[in-house]
CSV table of C-alpha atoms in Angstrom, one decimal:
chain,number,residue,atom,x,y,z
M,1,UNK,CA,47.4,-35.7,-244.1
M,2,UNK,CA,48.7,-39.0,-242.1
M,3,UNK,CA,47.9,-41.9,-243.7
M,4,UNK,CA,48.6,-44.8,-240.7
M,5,UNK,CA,48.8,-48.8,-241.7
M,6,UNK,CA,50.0,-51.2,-238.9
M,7,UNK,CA,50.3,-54.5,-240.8
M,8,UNK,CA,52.8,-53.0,-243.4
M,9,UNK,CA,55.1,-50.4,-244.8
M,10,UNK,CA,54.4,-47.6,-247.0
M,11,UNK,CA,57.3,-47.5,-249.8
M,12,UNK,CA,57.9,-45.5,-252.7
M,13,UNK,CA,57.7,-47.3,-256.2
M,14,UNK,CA,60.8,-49.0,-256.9
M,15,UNK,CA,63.0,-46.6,-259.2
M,16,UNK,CA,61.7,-43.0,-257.6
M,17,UNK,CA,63.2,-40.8,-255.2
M,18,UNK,CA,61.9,-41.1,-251.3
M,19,UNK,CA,61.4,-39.4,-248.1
M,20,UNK,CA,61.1,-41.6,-244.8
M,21,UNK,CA,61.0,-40.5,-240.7
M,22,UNK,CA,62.1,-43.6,-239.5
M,23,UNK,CA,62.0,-44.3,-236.1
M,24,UNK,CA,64.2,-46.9,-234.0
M,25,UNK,CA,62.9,-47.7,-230.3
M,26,UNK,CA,65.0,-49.8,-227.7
M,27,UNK,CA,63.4,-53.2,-226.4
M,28,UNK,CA,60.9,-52.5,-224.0
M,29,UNK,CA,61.4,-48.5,-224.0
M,30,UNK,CA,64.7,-49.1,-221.9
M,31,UNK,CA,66.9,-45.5,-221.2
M,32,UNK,CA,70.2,-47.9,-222.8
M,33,UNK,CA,71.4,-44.8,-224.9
M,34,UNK,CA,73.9,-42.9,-223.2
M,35,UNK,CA,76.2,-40.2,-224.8
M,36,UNK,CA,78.9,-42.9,-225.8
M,37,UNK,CA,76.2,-45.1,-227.4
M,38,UNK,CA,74.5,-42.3,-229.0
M,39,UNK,CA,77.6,-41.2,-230.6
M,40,UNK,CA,78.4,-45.0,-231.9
M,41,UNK,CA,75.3,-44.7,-233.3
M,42,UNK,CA,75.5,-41.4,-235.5
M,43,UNK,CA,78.5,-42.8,-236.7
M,44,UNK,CA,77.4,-46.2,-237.7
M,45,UNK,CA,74.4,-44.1,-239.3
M,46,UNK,CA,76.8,-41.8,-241.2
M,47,UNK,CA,78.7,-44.5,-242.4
M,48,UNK,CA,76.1,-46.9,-243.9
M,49,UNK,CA,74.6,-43.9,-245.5
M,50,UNK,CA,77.6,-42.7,-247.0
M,51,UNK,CA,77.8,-46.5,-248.6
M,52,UNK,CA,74.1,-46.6,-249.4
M,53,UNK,CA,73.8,-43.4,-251.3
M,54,UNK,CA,71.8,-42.0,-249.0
M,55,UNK,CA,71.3,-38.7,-247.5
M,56,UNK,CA,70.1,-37.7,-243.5
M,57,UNK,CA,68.3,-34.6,-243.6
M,58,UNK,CA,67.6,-35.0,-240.2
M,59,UNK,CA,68.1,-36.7,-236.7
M,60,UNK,CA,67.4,-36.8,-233.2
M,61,UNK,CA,68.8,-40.1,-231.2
M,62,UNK,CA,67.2,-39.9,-227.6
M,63,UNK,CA,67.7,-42.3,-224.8
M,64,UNK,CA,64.9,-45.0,-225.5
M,65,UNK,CA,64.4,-44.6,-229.1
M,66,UNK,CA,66.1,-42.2,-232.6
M,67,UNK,CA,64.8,-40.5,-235.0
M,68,UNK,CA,66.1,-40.2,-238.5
M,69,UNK,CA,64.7,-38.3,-241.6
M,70,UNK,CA,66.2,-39.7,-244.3
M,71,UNK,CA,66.4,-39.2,-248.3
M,72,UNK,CA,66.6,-42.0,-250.7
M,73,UNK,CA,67.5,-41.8,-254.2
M,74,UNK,CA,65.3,-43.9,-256.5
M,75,UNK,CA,68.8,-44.7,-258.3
M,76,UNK,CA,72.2,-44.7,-257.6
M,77,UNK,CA,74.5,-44.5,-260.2
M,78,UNK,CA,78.3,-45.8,-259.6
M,79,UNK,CA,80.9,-47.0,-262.1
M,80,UNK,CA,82.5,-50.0,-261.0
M,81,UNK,CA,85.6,-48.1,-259.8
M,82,UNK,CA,83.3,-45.6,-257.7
M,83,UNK,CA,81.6,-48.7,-256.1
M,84,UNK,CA,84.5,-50.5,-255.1
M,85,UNK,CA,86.2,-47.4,-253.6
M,86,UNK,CA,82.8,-46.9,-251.4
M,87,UNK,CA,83.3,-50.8,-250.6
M,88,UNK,CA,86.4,-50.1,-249.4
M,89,UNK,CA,85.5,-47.5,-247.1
M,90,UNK,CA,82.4,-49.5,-245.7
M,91,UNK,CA,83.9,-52.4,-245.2
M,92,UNK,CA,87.9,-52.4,-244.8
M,93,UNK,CA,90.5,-52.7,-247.3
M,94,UNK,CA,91.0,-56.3,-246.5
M,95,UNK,CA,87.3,-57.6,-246.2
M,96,UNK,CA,86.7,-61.0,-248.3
M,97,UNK,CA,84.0,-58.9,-250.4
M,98,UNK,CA,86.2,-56.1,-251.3
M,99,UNK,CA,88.5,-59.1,-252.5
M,100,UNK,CA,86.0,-60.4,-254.2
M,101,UNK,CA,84.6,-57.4,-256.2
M,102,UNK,CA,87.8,-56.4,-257.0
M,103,UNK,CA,88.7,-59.5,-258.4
M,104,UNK,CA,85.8,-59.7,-260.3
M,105,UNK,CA,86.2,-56.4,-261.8
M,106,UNK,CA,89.3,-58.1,-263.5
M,107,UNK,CA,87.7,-61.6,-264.6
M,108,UNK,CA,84.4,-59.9,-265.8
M,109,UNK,CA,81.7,-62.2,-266.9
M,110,UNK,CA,78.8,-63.6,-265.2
M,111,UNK,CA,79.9,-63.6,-261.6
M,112,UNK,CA,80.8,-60.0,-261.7
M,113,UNK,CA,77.6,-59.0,-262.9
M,114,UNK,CA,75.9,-60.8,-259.9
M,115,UNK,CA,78.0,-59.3,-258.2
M,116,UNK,CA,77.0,-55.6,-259.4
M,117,UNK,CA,73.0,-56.7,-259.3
M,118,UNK,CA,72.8,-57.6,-255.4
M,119,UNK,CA,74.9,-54.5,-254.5
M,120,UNK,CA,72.8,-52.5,-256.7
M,121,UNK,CA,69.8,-53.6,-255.4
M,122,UNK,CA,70.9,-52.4,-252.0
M,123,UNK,CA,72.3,-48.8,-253.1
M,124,UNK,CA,69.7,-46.3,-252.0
M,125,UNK,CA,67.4,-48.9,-249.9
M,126,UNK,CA,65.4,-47.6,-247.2
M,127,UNK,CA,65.2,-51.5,-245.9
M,128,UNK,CA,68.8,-52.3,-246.5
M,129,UNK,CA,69.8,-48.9,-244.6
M,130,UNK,CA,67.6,-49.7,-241.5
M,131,UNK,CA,68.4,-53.3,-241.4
M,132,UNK,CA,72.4,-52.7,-241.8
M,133,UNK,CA,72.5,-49.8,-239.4
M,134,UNK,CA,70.4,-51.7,-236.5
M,135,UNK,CA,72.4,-54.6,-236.8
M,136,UNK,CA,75.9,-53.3,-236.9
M,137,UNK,CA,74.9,-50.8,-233.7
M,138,UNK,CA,73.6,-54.0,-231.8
M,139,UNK,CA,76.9,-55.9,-232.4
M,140,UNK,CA,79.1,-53.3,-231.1
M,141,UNK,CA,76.2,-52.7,-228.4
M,142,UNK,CA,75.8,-55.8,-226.9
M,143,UNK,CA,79.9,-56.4,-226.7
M,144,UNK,CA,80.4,-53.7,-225.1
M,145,UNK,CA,78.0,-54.5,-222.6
M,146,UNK,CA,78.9,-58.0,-222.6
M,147,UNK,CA,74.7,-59.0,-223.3
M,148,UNK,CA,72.9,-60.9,-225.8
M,149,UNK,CA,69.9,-61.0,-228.5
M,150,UNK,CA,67.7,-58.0,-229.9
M,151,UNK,CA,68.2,-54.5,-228.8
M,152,UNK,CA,65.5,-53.1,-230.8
M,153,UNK,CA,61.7,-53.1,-230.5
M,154,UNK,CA,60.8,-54.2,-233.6
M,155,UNK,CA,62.4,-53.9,-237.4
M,156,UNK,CA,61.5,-50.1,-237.5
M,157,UNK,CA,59.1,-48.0,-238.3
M,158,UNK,CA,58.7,-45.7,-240.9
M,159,UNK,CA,56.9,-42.8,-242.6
M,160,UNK,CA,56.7,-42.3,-246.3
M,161,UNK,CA,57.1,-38.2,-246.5
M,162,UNK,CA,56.1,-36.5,-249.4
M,163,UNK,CA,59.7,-34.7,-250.2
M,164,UNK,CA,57.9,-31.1,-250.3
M,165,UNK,CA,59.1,-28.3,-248.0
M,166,UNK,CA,56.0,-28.3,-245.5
M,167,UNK,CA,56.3,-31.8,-245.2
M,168,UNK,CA,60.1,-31.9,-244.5
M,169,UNK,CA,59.6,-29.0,-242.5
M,170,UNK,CA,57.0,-30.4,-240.2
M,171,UNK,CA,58.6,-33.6,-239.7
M,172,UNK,CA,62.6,-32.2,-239.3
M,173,UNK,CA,61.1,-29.5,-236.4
M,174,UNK,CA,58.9,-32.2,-234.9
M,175,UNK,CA,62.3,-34.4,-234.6
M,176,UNK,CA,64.4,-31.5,-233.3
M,177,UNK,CA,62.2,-29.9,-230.6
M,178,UNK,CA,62.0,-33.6,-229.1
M,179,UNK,CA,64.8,-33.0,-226.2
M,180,UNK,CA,62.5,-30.0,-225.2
M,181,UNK,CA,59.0,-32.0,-225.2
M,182,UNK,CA,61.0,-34.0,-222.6
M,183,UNK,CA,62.7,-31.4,-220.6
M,184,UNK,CA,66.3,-32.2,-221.1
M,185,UNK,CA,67.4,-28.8,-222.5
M,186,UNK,CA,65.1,-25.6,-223.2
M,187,UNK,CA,66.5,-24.6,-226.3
M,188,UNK,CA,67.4,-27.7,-229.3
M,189,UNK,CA,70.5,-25.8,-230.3
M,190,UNK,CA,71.7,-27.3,-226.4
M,191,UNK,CA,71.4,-30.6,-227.3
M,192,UNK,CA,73.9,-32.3,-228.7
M,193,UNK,CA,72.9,-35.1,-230.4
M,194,UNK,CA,70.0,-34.0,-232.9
M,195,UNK,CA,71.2,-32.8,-236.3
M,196,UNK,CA,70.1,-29.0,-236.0
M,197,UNK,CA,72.9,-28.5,-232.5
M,198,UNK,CA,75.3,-30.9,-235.2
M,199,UNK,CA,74.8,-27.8,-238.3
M,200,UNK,CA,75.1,-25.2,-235.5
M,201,UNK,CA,78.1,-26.7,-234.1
M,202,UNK,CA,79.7,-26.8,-237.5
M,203,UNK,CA,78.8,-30.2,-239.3
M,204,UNK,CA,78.4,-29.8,-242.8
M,205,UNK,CA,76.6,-32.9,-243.3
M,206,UNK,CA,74.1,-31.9,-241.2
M,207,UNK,CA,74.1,-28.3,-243.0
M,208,UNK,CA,73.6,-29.8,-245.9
M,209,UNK,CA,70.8,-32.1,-244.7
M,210,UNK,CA,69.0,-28.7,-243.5
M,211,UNK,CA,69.2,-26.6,-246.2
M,212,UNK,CA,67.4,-29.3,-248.5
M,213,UNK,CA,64.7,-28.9,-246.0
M,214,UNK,CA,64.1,-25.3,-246.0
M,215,UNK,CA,65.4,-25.5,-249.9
M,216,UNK,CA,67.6,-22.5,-249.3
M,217,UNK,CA,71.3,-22.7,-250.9
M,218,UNK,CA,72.7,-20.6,-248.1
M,219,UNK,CA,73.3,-21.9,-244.3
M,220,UNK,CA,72.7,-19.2,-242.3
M,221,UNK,CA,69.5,-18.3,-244.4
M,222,UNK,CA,68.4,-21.7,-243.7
M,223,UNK,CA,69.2,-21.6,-240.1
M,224,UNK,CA,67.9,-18.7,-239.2
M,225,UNK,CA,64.3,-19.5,-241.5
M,226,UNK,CA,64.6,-22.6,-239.6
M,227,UNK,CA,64.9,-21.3,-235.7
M,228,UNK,CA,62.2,-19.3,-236.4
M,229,UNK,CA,60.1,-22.0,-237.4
M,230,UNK,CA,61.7,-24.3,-234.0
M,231,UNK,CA,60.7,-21.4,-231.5
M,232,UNK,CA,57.3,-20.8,-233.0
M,233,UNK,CA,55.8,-24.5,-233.2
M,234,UNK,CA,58.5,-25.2,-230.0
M,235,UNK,CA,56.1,-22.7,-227.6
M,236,UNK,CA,53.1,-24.4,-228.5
M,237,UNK,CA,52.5,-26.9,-225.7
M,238,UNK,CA,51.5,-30.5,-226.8
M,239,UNK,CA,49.2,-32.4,-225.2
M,240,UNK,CA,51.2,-35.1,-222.9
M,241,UNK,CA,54.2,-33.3,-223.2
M,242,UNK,CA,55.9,-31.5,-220.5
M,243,UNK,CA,58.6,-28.8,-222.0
M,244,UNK,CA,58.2,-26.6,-224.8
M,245,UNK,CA,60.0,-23.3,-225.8
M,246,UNK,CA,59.8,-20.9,-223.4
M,247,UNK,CA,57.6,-17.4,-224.5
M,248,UNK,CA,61.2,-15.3,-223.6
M,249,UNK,CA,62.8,-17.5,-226.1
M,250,UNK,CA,60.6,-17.1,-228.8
M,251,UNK,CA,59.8,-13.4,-228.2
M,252,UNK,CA,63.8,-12.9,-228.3
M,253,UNK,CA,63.9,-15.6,-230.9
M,254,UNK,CA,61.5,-13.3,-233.5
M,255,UNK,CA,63.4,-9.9,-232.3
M,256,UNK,CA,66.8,-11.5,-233.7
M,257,UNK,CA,64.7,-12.8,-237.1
M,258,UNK,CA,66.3,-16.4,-236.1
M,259,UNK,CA,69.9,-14.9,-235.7
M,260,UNK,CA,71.7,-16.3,-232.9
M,261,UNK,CA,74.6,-14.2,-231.7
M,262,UNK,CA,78.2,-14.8,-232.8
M,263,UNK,CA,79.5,-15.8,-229.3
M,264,UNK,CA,76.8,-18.5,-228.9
M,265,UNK,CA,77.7,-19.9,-232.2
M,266,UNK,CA,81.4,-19.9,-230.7
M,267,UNK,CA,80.3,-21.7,-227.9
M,268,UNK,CA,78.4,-24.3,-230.0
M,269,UNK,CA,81.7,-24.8,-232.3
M,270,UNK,CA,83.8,-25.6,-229.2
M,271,UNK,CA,81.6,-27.6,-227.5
M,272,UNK,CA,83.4,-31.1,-228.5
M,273,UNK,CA,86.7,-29.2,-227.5
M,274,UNK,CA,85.3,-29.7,-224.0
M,275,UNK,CA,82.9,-32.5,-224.0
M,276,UNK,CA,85.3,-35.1,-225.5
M,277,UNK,CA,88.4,-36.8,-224.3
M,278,UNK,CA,90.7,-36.9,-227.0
M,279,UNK,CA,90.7,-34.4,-230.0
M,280,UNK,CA,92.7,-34.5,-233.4
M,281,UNK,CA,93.0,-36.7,-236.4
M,282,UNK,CA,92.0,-40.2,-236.9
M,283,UNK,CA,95.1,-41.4,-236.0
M,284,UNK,CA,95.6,-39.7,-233.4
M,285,UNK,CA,92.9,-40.4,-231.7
M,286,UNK,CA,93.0,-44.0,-232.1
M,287,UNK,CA,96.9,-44.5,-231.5
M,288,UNK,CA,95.0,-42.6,-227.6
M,289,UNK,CA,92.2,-45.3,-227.6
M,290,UNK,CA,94.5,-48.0,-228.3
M,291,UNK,CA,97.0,-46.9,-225.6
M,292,UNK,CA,94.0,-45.6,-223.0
M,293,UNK,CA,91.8,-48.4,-223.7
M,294,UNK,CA,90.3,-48.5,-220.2
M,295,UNK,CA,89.0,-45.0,-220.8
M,296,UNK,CA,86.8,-45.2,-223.0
């Protein structure tokens, strides 16, 4: 059962663990989310999660609007150490607030527990997530497309999920077959930025993130369980929608008991091999943006 409430947001009570589809739709349903974008945005995602203490089960970021199923812990629990390393990596080494908390580590007293109650209020927020991620995107948005003021629709939306496997279920297949509601590939695994291509293509996080949906501790149990579950809701055409999964694909689908074959897997790892400009490790790569700026 949906419940549906215009005028507010469902949340969990404070202290429990939650389940939210949240959804984030561009001003005025403009296509502004090309594959550079999209990729900016997974990793923004990714990175205010990883400081949040959250975890994406889940994601599909299309041209007008994205998709994210997300887990939230109803507590977080860091020592100060733990905390200030995750500051670190959110923020930069050198950031006045990773200055600051370090410092007062050190001093103790009342500022530092302050300190420790605003960040801990934010840890594992559903709110803070959405807000930081939206806001960080737009920045780097609007400079590089040298524009101003909002670039989303509205705060977001959201959908309090109860965190059982039918429900995640429903909602991560509903997210993934949405590239094939709109006719852009014919098969999710194709394309590339929704979390269930990500897990094929090797992405552990987005492994992870799948196998707590189909609560199966092994990957290719879970991905196979949950191809079959794509193809067979995937065929069924919905009303208003144009594509859906073709009767050869889920006929071939259910012969192969979700199995894809070891050279499509291949294909799937390599993609980025091809798809991308510059491939290695961090500083690599950016010692080739810095010098082939223009590029990119």
């Amino acid at each position: 059962m949906l419940f549906s409430m215009r005028q507010s947001r469902i949340k969990a009570v404070k202290g429990e663990d939650a389940l939210y589809h949240a959804i984030d739709r561009i001003v005025g349903g403009d296509f502004l989310m090309g594959p550079v974008e999209k990729e900016v945005f997974l990793k923004i995602m990714w990175r205010v999660a990883r400081f949040l203490g959250l975890k994406i089960y889940d994601y599909c970021v299309m041209d007008t609007h994205a998709h994210k199923l997300i887990f939230c812990p109803g507590k977080v629990e860091l020592t100060d150490e733990q905390f200030l390393e995750r500051l670190r990596e959110y923020k930069g080494e050198r950031h006045p607030e990773v200055r600051t908390f370090a410092n007062s580590m050190k001093s103790g007293g009342t500022k530092h527990e302050e300190l420790r109650t605003k960040y801990r209020r934010r840890l594992g927020n559903i709110s803070e997530f959405e807000k930081s991620h939206k806001q960080m995107f737009t920045t780097w948005y609007n400079r590089r497309h040298k524009r101003r003021g909002t670039l989303w629709m509205e705060r977001f939306s959201s959908v309090l999920v109860e965190n059982v496997k039918a429900a995640r279920e429903a909602v991560a297949v509903y997210l993934d077959l949405n590239p094939v509601r709109a006719e852009i590939v014919s098969d999710p695994k194709d394309y590339r930025f929704c979390a269930y291509a990500a897990a094929l293509g090797g992405d552990q996080r987005c492994r992870e993130g799948l196998m707590a949906v189909m609560e199966k501790q092994e990957w290719e149990k879970a991905a196979a369980a949950y191809r079959l579950e794509l193809m067979q809701v995937g065929q069924i055409r919905r009303q208003g929608k144009r594509g859906c999964i073709s009767q050869d694909l889920f006929l071939q689908t259910r012969n192969d008991k979700g199995v894809l074959p070891a050279a499509t897997l291949f294909r799937l790892r390599i993609r980025y091999f091809t798809e991308g400009l510059v491939l290695g490790t961090e500083a690599f790569v950016q010692k080739a943006f810095d010098r082939h700026r223009s590029h990119f």
